[in-house]
Short mmCIF file of C-alpha atoms in Angstrom, two decimals:
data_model
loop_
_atom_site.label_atom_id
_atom_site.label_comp_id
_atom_site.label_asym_id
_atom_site.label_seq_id
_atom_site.Cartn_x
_atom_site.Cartn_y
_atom_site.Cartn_z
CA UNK A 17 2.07 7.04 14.67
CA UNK A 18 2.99 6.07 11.26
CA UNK A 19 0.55 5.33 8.64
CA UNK A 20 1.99 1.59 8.45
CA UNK A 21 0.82 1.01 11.89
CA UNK A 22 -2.77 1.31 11.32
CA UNK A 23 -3.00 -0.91 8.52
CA UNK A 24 -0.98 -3.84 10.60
CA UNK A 25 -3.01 -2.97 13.75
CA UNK A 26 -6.52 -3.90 11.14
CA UNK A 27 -4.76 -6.70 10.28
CA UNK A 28 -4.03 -7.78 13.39
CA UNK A 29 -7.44 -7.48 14.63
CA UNK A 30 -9.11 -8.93 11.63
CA UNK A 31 -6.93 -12.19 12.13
CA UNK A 32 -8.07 -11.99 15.86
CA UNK A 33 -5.92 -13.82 19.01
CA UNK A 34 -5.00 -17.01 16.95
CA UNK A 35 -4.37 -15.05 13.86
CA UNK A 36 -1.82 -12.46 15.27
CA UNK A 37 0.19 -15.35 17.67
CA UNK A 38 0.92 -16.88 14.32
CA UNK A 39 1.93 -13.31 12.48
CA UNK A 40 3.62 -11.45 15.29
CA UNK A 41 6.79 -12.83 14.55
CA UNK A 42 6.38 -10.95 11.18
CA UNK A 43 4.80 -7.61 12.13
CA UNK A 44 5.67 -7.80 16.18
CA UNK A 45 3.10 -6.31 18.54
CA UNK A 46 0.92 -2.95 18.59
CA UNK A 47 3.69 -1.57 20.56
CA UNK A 48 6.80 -2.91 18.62
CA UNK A 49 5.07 -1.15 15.46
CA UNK A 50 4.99 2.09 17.74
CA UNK A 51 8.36 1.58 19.08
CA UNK A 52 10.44 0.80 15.80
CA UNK A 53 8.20 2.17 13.37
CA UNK A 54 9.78 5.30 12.82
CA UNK A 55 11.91 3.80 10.40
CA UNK A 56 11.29 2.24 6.92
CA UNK A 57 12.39 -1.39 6.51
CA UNK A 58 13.11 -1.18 3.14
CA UNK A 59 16.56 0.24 2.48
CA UNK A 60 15.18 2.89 -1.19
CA UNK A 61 12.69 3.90 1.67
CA UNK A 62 13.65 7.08 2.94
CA UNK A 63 10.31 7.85 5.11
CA UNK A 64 7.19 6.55 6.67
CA UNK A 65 5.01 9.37 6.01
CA UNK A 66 3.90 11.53 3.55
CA UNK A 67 1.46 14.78 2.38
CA UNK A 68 -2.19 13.46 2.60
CA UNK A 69 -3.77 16.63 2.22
CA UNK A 70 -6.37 16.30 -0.28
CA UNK A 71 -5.17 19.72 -2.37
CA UNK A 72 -1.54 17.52 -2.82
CA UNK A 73 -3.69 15.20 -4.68
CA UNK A 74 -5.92 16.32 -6.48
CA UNK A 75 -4.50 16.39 -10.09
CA UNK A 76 -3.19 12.88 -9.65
CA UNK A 77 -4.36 10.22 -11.94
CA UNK A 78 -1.73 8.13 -12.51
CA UNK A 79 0.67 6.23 -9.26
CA UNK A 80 3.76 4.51 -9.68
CA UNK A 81 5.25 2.20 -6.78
CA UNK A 82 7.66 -0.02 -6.83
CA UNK A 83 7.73 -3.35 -5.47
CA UNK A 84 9.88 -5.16 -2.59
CA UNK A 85 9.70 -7.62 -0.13
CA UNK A 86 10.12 -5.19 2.61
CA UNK A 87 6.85 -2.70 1.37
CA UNK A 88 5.87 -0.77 -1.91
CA UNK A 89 8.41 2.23 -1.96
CA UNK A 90 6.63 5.60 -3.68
CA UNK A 91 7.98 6.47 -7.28
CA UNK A 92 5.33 9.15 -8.29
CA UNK A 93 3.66 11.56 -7.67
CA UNK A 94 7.04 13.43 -6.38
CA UNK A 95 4.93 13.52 -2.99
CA UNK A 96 5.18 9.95 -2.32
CA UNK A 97 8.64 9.18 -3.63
CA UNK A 98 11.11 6.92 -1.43
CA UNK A 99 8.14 6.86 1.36
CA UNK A 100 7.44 3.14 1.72
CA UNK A 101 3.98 1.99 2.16
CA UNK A 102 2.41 5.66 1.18
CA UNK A 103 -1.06 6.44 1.87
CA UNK A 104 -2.79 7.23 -1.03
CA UNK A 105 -5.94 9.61 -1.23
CA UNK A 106 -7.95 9.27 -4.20
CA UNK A 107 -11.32 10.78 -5.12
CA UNK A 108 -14.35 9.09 -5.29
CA UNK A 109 -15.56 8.38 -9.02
CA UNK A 110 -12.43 9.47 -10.23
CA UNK A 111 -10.52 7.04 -12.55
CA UNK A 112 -6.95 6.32 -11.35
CA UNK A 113 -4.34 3.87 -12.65
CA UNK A 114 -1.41 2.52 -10.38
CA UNK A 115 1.49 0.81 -11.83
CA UNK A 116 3.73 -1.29 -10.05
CA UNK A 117 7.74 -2.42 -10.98
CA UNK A 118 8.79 -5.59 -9.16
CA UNK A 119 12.48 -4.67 -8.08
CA UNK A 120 13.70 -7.68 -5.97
CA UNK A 121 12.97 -11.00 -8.49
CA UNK A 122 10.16 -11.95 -5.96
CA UNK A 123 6.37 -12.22 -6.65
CA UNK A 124 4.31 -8.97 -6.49
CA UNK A 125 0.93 -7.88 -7.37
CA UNK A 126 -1.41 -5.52 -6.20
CA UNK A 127 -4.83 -5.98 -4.89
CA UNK A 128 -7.35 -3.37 -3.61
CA UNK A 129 -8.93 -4.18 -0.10
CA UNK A 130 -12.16 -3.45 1.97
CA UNK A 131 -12.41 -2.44 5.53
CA UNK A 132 -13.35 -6.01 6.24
CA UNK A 133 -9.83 -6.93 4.74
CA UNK A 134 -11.33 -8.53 1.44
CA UNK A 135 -10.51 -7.95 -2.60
CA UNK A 136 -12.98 -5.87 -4.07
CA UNK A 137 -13.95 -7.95 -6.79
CA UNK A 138 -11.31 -8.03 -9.37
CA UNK A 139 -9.41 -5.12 -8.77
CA UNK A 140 -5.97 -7.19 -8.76
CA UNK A 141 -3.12 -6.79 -11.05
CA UNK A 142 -1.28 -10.11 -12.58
CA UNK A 143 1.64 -11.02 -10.39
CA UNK A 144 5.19 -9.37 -11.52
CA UNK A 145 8.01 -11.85 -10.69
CA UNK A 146 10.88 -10.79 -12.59
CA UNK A 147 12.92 -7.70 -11.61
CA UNK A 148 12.03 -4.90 -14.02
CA UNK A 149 8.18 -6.54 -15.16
CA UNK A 150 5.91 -4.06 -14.13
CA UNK A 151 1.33 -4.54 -14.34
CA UNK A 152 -0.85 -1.61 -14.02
CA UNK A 153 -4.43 -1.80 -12.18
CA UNK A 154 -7.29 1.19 -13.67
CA UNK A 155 -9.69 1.36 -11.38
CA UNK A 156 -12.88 3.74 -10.29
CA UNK A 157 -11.94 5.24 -6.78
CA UNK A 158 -15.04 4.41 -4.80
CA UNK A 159 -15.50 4.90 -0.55
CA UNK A 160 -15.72 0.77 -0.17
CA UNK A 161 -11.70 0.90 -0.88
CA UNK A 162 -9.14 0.72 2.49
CA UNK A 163 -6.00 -0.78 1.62
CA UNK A 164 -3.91 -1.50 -1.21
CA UNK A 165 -1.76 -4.49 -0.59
CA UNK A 166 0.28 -7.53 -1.96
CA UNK A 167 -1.73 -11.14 -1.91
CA UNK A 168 2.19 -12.44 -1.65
CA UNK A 169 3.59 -10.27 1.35
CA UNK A 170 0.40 -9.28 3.08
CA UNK A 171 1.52 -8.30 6.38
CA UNK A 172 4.41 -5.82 5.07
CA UNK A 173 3.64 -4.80 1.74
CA UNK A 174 0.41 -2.55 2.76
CA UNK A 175 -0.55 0.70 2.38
CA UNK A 176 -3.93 2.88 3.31
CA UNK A 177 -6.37 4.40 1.00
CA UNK A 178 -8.30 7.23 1.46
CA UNK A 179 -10.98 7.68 -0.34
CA UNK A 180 -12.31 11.70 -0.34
#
């Protein structure tokens, strides 16, 4: 399955029965994600899925993704560029910065989740709402961290962490 799945199938099931009746006419059902999610939905996307093995990642510091409606599209690393909504493994006390570049005019930011689907305190970049603007979030990788994600397009603009 692809890695955007899991992160709408949390969100489903954090939002429980009422939650996902009201969403599922923006992420569709377990099995629509299955069905159709072999695809990207944003049109820079080129691919779902992308190199997770922890060797791939370990000189990374710095991320760059950039910003749409649709999902976050991967600009660097070269391992996570076009794949939209990339999973991205980070190690645990390392320092990390990820920059994003709104690209559609529409409000962006990015926020750091928990498992229970919550900010970790104020890891949150400004919102970007002009084409071009771009914020950049340092952080501390630590095992709490699940989900990257955009406070303004929370259902589609997710992506998994994983924190080694």
């Amino acid at each position: 399955m692809a890695v955007v799945g899991t992160s709408r199938r949390r969100l489903l099931s954090t939002l429980g029965t009422a939650g996902a009746v009201l969403v599922a006419g923006c992420v569709g059902s377990d099995e629509d994600a299955e069905d159709d999610g072999d695809e990207p939905i944003v049109d820079e996307a080129k691919t779902l899925e992308n190199d997770t093995h922890p060797d791939t990642w370990r000189d990374v510091a710095e991320i760059h993704l950039d910003a749409y409606v649709g999902g976050w599209v991967g600009v660097e690393p070269a391992h996570i560029d076009r794949v939209e909504n990339p999973t991205l493994v980070l190690f645990e006390d390392r320092s990390y910065e990820i920059s994003v570049e709104n690209r559609d005019n529409v409000k962006h930011n990015l926020a750091i989740w928990d498992r229970a689907d919550e900010r970790i305190g104020e890891y949150a970049t400004d919102v970007v709402a002009d084409t071009g603007a771009t914020e950049t979030l340092a952080f501390t990788a630590t095992d709490e961290m699940a989900t990257y994600i955009c406070e303004h397009q929370p259902r589609i603009q997710l992506g998994d962490l994983e924190v080694v």
